Short mmCIF file of C-alpha atoms in Angstrom, two decimals:
data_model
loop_
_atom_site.label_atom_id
_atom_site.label_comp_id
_atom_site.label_asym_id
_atom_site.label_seq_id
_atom_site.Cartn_x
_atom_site.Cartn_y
_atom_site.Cartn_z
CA UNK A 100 0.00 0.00 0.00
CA UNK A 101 1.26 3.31 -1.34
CA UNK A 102 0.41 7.20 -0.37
CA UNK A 103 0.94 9.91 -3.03
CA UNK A 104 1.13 13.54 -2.52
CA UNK A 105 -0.24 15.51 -5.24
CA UNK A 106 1.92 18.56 -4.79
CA UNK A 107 5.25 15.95 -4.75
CA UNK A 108 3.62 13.95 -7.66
CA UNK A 109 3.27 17.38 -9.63
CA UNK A 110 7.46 17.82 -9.64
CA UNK A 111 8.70 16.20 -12.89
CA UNK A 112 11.92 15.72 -11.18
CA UNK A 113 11.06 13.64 -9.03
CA UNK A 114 9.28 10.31 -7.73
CA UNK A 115 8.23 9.61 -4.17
CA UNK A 116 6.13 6.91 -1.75
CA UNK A 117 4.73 7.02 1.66
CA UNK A 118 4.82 3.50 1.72
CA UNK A 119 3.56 0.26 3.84
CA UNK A 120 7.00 -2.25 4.85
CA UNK A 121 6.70 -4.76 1.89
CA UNK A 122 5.18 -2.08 -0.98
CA UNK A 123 6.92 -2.97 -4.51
CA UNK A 124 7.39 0.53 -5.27
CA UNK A 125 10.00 0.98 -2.57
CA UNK A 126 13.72 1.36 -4.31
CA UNK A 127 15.73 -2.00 -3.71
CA UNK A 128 18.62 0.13 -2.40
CA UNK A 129 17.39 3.04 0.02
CA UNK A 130 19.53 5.31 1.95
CA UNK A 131 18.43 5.91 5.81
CA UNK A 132 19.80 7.22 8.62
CA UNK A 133 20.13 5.28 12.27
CA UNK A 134 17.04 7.40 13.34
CA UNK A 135 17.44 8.70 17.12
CA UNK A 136 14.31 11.09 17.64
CA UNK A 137 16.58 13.91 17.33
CA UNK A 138 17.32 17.34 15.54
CA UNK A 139 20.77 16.54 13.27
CA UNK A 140 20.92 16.87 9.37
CA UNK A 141 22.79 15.45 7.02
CA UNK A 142 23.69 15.94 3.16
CA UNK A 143 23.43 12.11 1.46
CA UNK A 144 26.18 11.54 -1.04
CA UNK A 145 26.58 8.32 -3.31
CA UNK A 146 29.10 6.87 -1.59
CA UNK A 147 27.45 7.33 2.46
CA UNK A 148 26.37 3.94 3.72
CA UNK A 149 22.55 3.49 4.79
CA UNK A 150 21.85 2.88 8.41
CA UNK A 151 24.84 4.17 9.73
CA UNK A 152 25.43 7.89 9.90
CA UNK A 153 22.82 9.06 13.05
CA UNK A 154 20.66 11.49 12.23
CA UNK A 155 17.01 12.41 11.54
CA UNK A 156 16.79 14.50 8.23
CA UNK A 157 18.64 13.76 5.13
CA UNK A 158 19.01 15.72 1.73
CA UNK A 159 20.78 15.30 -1.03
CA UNK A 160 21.67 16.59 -4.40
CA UNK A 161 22.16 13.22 -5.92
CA UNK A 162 20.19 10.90 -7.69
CA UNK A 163 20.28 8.60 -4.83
CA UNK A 164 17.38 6.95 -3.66
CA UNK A 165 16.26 8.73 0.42
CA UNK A 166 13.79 8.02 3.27
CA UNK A 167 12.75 7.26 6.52
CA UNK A 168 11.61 4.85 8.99
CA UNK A 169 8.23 5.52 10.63
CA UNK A 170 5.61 3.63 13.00
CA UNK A 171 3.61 6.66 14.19
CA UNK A 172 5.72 9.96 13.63
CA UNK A 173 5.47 12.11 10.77
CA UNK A 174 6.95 11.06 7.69
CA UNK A 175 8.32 14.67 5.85
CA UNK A 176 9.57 14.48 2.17
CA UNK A 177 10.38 17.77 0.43
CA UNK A 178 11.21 18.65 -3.40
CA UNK A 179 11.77 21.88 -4.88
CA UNK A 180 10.27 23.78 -8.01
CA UNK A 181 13.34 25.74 -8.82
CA UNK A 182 16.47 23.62 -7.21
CA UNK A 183 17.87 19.69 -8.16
CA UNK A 184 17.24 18.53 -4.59
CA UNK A 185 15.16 16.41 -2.29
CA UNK A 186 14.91 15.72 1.46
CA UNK A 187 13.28 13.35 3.96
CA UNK A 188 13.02 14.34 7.65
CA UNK A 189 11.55 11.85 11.04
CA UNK A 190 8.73 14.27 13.18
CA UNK A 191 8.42 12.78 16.31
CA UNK A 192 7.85 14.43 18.81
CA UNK A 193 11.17 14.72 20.40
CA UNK A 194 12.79 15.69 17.32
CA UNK A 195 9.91 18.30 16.53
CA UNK A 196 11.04 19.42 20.02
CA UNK A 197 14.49 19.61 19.36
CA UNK A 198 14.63 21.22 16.38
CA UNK A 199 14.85 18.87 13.34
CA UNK A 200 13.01 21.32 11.47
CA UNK A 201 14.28 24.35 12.03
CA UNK A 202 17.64 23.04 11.81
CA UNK A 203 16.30 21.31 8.18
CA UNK A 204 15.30 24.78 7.18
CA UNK A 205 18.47 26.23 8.04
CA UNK A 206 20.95 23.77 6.40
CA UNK A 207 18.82 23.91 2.97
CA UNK A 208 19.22 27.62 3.46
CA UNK A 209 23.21 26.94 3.87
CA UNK A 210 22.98 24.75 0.91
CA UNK A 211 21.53 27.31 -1.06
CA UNK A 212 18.23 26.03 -1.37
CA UNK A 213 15.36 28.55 -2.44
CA UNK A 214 12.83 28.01 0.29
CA UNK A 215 10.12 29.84 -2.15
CA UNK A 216 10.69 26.61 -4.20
CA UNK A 217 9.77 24.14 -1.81
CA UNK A 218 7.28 21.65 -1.96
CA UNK A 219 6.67 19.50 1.33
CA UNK A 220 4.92 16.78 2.11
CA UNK A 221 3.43 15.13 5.37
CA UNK A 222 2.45 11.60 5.03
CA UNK A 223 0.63 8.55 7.11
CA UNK A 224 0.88 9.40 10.81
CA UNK A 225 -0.65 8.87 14.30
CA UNK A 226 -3.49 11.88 14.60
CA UNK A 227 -4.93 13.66 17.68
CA UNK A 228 -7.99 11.23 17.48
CA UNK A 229 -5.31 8.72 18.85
CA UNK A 230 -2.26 10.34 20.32
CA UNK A 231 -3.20 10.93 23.52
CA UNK A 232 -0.32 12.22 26.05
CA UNK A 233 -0.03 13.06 29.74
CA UNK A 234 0.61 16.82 30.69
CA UNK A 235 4.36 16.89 30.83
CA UNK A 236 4.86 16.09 27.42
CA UNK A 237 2.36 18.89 26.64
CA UNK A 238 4.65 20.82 28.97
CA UNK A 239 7.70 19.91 27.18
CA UNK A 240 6.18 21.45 23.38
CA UNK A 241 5.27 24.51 25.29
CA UNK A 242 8.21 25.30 26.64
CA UNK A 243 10.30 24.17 23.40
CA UNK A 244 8.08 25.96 20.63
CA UNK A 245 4.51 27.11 22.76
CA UNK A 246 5.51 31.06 21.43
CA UNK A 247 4.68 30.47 17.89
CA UNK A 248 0.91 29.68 18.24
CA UNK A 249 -0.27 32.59 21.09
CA UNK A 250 -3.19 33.71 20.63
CA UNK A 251 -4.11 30.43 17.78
CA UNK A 252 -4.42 27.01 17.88
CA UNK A 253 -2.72 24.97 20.26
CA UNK A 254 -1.26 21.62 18.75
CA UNK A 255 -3.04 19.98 21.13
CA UNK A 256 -5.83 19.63 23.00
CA UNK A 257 -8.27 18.16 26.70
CA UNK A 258 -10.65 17.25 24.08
CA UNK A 259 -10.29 14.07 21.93
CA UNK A 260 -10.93 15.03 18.26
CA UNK A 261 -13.70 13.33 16.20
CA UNK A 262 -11.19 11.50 13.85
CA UNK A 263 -10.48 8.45 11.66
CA UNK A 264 -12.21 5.10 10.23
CA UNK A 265 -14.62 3.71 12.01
CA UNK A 266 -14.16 5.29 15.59
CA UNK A 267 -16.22 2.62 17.72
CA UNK A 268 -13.52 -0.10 17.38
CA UNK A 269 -10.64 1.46 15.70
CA UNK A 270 -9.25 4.50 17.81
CA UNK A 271 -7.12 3.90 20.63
CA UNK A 272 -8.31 3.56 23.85
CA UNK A 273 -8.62 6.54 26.30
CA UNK A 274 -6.35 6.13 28.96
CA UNK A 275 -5.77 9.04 31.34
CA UNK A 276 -7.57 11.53 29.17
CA UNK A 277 -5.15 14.93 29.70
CA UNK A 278 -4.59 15.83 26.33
CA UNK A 279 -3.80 14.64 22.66
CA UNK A 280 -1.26 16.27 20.82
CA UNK A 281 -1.85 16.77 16.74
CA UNK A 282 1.81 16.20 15.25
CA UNK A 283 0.75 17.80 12.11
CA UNK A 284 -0.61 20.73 12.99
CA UNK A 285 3.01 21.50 15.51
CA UNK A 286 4.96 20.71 12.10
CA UNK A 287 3.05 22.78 10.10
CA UNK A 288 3.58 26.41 12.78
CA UNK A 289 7.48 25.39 12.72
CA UNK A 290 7.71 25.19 8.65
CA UNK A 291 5.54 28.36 8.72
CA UNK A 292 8.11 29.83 11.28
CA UNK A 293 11.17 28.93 9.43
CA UNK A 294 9.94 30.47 6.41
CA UNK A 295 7.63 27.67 4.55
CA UNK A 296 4.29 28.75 3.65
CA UNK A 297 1.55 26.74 4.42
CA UNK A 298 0.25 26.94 0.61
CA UNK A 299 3.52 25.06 0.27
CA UNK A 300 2.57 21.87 2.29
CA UNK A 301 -0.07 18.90 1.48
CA UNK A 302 -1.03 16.62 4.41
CA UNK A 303 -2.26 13.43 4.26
CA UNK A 304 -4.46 13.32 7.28
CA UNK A 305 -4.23 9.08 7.83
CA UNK A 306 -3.96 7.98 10.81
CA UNK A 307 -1.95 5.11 11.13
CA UNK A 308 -3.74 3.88 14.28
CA UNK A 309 -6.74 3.78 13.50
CA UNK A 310 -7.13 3.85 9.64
CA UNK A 311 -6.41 0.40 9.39
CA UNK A 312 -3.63 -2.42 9.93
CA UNK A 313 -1.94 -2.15 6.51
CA UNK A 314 -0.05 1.24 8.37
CA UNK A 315 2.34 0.30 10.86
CA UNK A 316 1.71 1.67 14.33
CA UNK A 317 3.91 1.67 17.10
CA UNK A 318 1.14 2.53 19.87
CA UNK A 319 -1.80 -0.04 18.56
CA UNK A 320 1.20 -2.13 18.87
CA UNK A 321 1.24 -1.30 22.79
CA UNK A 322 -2.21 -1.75 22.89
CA UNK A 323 -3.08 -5.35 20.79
CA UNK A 324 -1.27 -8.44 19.64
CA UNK A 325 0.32 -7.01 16.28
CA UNK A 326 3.02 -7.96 14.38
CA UNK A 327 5.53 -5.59 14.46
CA UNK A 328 5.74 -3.27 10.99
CA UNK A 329 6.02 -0.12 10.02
CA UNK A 330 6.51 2.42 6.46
CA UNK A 331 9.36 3.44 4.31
CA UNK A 332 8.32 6.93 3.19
CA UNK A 333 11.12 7.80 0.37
CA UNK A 334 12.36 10.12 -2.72
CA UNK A 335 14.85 10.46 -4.99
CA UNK A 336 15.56 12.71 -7.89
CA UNK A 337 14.84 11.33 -11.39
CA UNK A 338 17.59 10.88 -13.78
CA UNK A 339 18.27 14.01 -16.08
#
């Protein structure tokens, strides 16, 4: 099972997947990062091997295939109008915390990447209707980023939000009922605030808890018997 974004599929440069673990379409050779819910960057070059370098966001300028491990955080892939680039960043969020995109935004910028260009993408992901939280991780987003939405809407919320595929049996169960945190919405005000319109983002809006088992889910792992899996969510620049 594939997910396309329209605005990605629109870039003739370029092909892309948010993908389930065994989906065809996934390149046979796929550079990753060792993935450690954290804020560094690095620039993927032909030669890097996959699964090795730590990190959290990857770009590169080659024709090399990119992407990212997820099971509940937010799968990011980027292209660009104007520049011969692509990027793939993991949003949990600790990263999102941290500073993954910010410092993302900041090494495209170094990189000389026209941010007007940019096309981003948020794929398959746990939503508020499932990602419920206690207080002091609420506590931890405030203090980290809680400036850039006063006076709007919080990324989170008390109230659980009417969400996903068949709600009676699907959605996670309510455990302590403090708050649930919308992933999406918190990546969305730190694009905006390192200079990324929101015109320039698609979301997917799919729940991977509760819009069925093909998407791999770390929580509804916690919750029922599951086999463990998860999605590859790649992109790499088309030969010229």
């Amino acid at each position: 099972m594939s997910y396309f974004s329209d605005n990605l599929d629109a870039l003739p440069t370029l092909e892309h997947a948010f993908c389930t673990v065994n989906d065809i379409r996934k390149p046979m050779t796929l550079f990753c990062c060792a993935q450690e819910h954290g804020a560094k960057v690095i620039e993927a070059g032909d030669e890097d091997e996959s699964g090795i370098i730590a990190g959290d966001a990857i770009f590169t300028r080659t024709t090399r295939p990119i992407g990212i491990v997820t099971a509940d955080c937010l799968p990011i892939l980027i292209g660009s109008e104007k520049d011969r680039f692509v990027a793939a960043i993991h949003g949990g969020w600790q990263g999102l915390a941290a500073g993954v995109i910010e410092n993302s935004i900041l090494a495209f910028r170094q990189a000389g990447i026209c941010l007007d260009s940019l096309q981003v993408a948020i794929g398959p992901a746990i939503q508020s209707c499932c990602y419920e939280v206690g207080k002091d991780l609420v506590e931890k987003i405030e203090h980290a980023h809680g400036h850039l939405w006063h006076n709007r809407q919080a990324p989170w919320s008390t109230a659980r939000k009417e969400q996903g595929l068949d709600v009676n049996s699907r959605r996670a169960p309510v455990s302590h009922n403090e708050a649930w945190v919308d992933l999406t919405l918190y990546c969305l005000y730190l694009l905006e605030a390192s200079g990324v319109g929101r015109e320039q983002v698609q979301t997917a809006q799919i729940c991977t808890y509760c819009a069925g088992h093909d998407w791999g889910s770390f929580r509804r792992r916690t919750h029922r018997a599951e086999e463990k899996t998860f999605q590859y969510s790649w992109i790499r620049l088309r030969e010229r």
